[in-house]
CSV table of C-alpha atoms in Angstrom, one decimal:
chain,number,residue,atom,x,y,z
A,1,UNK,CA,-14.3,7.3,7.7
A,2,UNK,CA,-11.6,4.7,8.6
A,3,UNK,CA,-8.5,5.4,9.6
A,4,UNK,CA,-5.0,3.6,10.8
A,5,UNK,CA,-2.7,4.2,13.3
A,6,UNK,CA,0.8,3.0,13.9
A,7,UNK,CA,2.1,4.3,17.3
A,8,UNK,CA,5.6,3.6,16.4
A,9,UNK,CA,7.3,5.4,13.3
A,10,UNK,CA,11.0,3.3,14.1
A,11,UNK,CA,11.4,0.7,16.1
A,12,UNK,CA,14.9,-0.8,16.5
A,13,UNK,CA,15.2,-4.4,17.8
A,14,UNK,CA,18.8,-6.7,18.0
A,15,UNK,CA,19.0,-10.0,16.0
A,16,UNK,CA,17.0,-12.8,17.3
A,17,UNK,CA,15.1,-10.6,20.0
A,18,UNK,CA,11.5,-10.6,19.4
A,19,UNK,CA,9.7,-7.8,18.0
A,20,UNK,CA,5.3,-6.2,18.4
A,21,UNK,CA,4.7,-3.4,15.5
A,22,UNK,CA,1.5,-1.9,17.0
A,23,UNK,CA,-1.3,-0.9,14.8
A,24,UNK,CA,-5.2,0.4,15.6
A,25,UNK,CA,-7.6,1.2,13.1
A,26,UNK,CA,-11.0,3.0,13.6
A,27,UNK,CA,-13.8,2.5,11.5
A,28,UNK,CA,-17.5,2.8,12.0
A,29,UNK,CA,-18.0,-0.8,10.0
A,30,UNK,CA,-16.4,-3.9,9.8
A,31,UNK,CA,-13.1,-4.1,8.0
A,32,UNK,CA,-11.0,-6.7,6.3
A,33,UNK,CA,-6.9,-6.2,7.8
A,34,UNK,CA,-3.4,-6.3,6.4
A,35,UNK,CA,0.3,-6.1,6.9
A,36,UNK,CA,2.7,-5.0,4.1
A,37,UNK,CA,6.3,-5.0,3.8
A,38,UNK,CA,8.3,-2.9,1.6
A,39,UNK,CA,12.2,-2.9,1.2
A,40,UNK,CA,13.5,0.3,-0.2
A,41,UNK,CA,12.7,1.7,-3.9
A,42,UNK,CA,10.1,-1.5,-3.9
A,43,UNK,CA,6.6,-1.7,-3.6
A,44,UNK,CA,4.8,-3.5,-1.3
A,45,UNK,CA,4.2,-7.1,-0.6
A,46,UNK,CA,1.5,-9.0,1.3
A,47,UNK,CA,2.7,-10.1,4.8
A,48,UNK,CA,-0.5,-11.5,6.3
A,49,UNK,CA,-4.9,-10.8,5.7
A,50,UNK,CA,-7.4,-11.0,8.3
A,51,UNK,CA,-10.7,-11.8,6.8
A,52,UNK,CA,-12.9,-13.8,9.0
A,53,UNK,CA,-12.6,-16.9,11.1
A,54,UNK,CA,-9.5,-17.0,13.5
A,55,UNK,CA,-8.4,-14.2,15.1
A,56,UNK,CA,-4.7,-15.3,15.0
A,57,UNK,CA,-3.3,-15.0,11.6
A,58,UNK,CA,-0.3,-16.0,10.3
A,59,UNK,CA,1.8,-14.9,7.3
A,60,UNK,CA,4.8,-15.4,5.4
A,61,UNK,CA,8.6,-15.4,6.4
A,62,UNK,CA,7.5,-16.2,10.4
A,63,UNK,CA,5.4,-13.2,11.4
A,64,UNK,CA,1.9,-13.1,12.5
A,65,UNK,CA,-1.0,-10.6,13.8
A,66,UNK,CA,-3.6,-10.5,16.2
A,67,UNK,CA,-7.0,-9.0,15.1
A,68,UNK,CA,-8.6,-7.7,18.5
A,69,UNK,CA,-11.8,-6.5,17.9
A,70,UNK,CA,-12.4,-4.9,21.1
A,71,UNK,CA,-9.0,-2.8,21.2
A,72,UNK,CA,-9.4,-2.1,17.6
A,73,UNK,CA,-5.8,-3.4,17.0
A,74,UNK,CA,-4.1,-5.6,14.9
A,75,UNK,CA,-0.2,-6.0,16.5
A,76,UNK,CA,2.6,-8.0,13.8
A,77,UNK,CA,4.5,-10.1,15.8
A,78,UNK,CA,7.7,-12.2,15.3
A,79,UNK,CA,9.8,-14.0,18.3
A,80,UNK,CA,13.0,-14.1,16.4
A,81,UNK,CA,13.8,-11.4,14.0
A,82,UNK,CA,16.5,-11.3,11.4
A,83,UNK,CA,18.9,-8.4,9.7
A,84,UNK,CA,17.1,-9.5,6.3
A,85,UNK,CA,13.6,-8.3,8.0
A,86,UNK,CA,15.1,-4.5,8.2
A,87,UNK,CA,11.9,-3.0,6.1
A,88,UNK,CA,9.0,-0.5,6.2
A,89,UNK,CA,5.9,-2.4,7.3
A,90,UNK,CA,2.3,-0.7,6.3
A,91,UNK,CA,-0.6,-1.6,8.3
A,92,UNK,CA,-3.6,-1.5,6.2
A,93,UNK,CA,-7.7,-1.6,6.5
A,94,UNK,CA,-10.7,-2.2,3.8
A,95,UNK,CA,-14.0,-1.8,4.9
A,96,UNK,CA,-16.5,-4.5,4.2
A,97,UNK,CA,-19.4,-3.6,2.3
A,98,UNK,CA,-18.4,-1.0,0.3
A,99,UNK,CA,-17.6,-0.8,-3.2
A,100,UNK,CA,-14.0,1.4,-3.0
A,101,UNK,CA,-12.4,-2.2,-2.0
A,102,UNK,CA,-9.1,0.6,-1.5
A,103,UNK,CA,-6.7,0.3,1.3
A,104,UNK,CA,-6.3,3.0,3.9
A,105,UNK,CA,-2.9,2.8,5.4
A,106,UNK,CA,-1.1,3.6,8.5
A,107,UNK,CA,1.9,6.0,8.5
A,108,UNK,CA,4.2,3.1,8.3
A,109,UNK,CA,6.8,1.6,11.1
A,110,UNK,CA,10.8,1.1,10.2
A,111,UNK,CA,11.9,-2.0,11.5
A,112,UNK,CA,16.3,-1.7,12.2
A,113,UNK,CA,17.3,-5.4,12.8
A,114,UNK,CA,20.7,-4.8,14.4
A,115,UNK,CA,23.7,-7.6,14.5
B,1,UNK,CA,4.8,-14.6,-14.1
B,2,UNK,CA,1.9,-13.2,-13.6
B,3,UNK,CA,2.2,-9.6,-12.2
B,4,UNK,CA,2.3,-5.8,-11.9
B,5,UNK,CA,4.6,-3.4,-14.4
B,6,UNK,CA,5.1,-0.2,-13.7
B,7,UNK,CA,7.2,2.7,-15.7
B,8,UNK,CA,9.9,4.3,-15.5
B,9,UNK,CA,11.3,3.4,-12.3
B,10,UNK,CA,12.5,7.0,-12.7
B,11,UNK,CA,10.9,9.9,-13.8
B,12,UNK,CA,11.8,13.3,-14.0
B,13,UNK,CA,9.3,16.4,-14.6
B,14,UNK,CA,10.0,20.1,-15.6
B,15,UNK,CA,8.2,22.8,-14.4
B,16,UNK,CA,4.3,23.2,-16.0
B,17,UNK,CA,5.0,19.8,-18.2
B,18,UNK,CA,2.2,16.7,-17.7
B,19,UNK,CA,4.0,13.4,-17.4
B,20,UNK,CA,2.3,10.3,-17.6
B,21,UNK,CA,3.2,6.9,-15.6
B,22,UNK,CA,2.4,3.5,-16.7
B,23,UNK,CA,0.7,0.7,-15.0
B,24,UNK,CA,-0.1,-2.3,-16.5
B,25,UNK,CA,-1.0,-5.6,-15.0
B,26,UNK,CA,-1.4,-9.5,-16.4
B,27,UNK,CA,-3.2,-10.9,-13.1
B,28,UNK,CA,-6.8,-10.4,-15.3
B,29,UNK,CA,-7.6,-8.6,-12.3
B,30,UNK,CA,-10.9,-6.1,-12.5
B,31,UNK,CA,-9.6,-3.6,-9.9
B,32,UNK,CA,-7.0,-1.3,-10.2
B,33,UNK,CA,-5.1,1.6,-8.1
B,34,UNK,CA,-3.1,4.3,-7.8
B,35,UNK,CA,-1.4,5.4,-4.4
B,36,UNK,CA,0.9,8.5,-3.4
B,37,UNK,CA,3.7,7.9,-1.0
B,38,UNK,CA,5.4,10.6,0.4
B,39,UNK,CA,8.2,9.8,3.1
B,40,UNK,CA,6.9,9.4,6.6
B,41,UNK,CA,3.4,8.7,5.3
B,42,UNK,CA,1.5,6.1,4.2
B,43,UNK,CA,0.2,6.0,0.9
B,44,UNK,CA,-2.7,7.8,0.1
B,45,UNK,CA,-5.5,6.7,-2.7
B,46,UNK,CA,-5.3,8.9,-6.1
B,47,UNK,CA,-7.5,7.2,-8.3
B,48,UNK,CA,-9.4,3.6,-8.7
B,49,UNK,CA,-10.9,2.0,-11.2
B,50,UNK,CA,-13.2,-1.2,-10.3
B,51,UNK,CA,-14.3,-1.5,-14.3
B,52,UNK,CA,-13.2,-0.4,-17.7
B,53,UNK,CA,-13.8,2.6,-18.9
B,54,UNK,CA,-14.6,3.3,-15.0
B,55,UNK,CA,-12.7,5.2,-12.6
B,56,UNK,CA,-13.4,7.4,-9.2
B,57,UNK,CA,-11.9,9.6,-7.2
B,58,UNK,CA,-9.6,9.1,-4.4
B,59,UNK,CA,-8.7,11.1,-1.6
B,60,UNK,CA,-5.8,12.8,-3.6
B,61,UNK,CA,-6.9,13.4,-7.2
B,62,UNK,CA,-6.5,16.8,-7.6
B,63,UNK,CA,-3.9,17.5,-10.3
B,64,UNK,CA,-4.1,14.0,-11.6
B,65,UNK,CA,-5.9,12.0,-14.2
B,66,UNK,CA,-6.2,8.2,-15.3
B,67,UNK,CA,-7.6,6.8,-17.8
B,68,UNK,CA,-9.1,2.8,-17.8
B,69,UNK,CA,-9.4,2.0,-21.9
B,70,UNK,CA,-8.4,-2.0,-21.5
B,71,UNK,CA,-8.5,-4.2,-18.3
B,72,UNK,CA,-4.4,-4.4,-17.9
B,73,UNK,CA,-3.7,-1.0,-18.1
B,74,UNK,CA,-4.2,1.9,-15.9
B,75,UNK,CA,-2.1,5.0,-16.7
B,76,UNK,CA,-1.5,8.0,-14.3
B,77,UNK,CA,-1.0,11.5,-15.8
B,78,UNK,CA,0.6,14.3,-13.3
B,79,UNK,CA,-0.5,17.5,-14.5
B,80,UNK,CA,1.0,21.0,-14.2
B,81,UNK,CA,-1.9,21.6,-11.9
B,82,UNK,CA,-0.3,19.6,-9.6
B,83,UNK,CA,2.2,21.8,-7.4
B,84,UNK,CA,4.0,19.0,-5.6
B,85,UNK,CA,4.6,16.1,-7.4
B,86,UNK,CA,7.6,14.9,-6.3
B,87,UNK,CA,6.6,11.0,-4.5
B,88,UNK,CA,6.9,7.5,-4.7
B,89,UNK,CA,3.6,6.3,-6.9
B,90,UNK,CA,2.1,2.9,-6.5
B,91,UNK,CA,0.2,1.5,-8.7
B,92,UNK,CA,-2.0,-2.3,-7.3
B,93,UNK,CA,-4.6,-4.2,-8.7
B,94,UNK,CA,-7.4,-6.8,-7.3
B,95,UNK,CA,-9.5,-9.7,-8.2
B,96,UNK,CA,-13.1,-9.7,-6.9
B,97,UNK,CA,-14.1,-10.4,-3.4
B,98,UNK,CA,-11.7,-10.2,-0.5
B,99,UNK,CA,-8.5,-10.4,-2.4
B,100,UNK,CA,-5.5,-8.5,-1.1
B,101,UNK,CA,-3.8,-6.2,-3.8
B,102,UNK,CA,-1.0,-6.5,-5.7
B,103,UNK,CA,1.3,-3.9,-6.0
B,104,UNK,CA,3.7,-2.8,-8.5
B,105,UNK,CA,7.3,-1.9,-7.8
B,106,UNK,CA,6.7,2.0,-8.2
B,107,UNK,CA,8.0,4.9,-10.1
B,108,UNK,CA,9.6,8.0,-8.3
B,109,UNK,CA,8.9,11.0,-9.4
B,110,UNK,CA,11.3,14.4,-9.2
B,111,UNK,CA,11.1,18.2,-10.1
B,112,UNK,CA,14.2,19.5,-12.3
């Protein structure tokens, strides 16, 4: 069974510093990744995909990820971070191949932009 | 727009009552979902349906049922049976393929 892990539940970061949310997934096939953002008492909206192709992804509002196949991991990263990015942020893995097409999801990381 | 409704944003349940939750989408999406999110967790599958009148199983469905009678809707019943209902509940849908899913805006759900 797959699985997702975010190493950091909070992770607090001043305005304009850059920030890494870490995520590793394990899963015994391959998988099609994601990043989510949610602001409070919202759902969640897409961030970035990693399909196929390029293993450097970029997404919306300046972030992007790094799918690493050997390390299992696929890190959101932003070099310049602002208060408005304060949000939960979901990493989030489908397995090819399978019919369920559901998401299993990490535990979630807090992002505090601080002025 | 095309999109994802969910209601009520609120919802409150008394003790041995079912409540049911809406979903219904306009994306003419064939896949839809239900997620649990509890705080400090990630959300957790309840129910899916790929088809109508088609649903599974998810890792959480005990104390829940859905029912999939037309393509955009996808309603969520909390039973009695379940003993801790209290959550954030997610309802997404996807096209065919590799499309990301959509998600709703939620409805939380409380004990009085």
């Amino acid at each position: 069974a797959q699985s997702v892990t975010q190493l950091d539940s909070q992770v607090p970061v001043f305005e304009e510093a850059p920030v890494e949310l870490r995520c590793n997934y394990s899963s015994s096939v391959s998988v099609y990744l994601f990043w989510y953002v949610q602001y409070p008492n919202q759902g969640l909206q897409l961030l970035l995909k990693y399909l196929s192709g390029s293993t450097l992804v970029k997404g919306i509002n300046g972030f992007e990820a790094e799918f690493n196949k050997s390390q299992t991991s696929f890190h959101l990263r932003k070099p310049s971070v602002h208060i408005s990015d304060t949000a939960e942020y979901f990493c989030a893995v489908s397995e090819l191949d399978t019919g369920r097409r559901a998401l299993t999801f990490g535990s979630g990381t807090r992002l505090q932009v601080q002025p | 727009d095309g999109g994802i409704t969910q209601s009520p944003k609120y919802l409150f349940r008394k003790e041995g009552q079912n409540v049911t939750l809406s979903c219904e989408q306009n994306l003419n999406h064939d896949a839809m979902y239900w997620y649990r999110q509890d705080p400090g967790q990630g959300l957790r599958l309840i129910y899916y349906s790929q088809i109508v009148n088609d649903f599974q199983k998810g890792d959480i469905a005990e104390g829940y049922s859905v029912s999939r009678e037309k393509k955009e809707s996808f309603p969520l019943t909390v039973t009695s049976a379940q003993k801790n209902p209290t959550a954030f509940y997610l309802c997404a849908s996807t096209a065919t393929g590799n499309q990301p899913q959509h998600f709703g805006d939620g409805t939380r759900l409380s004990i009085l």
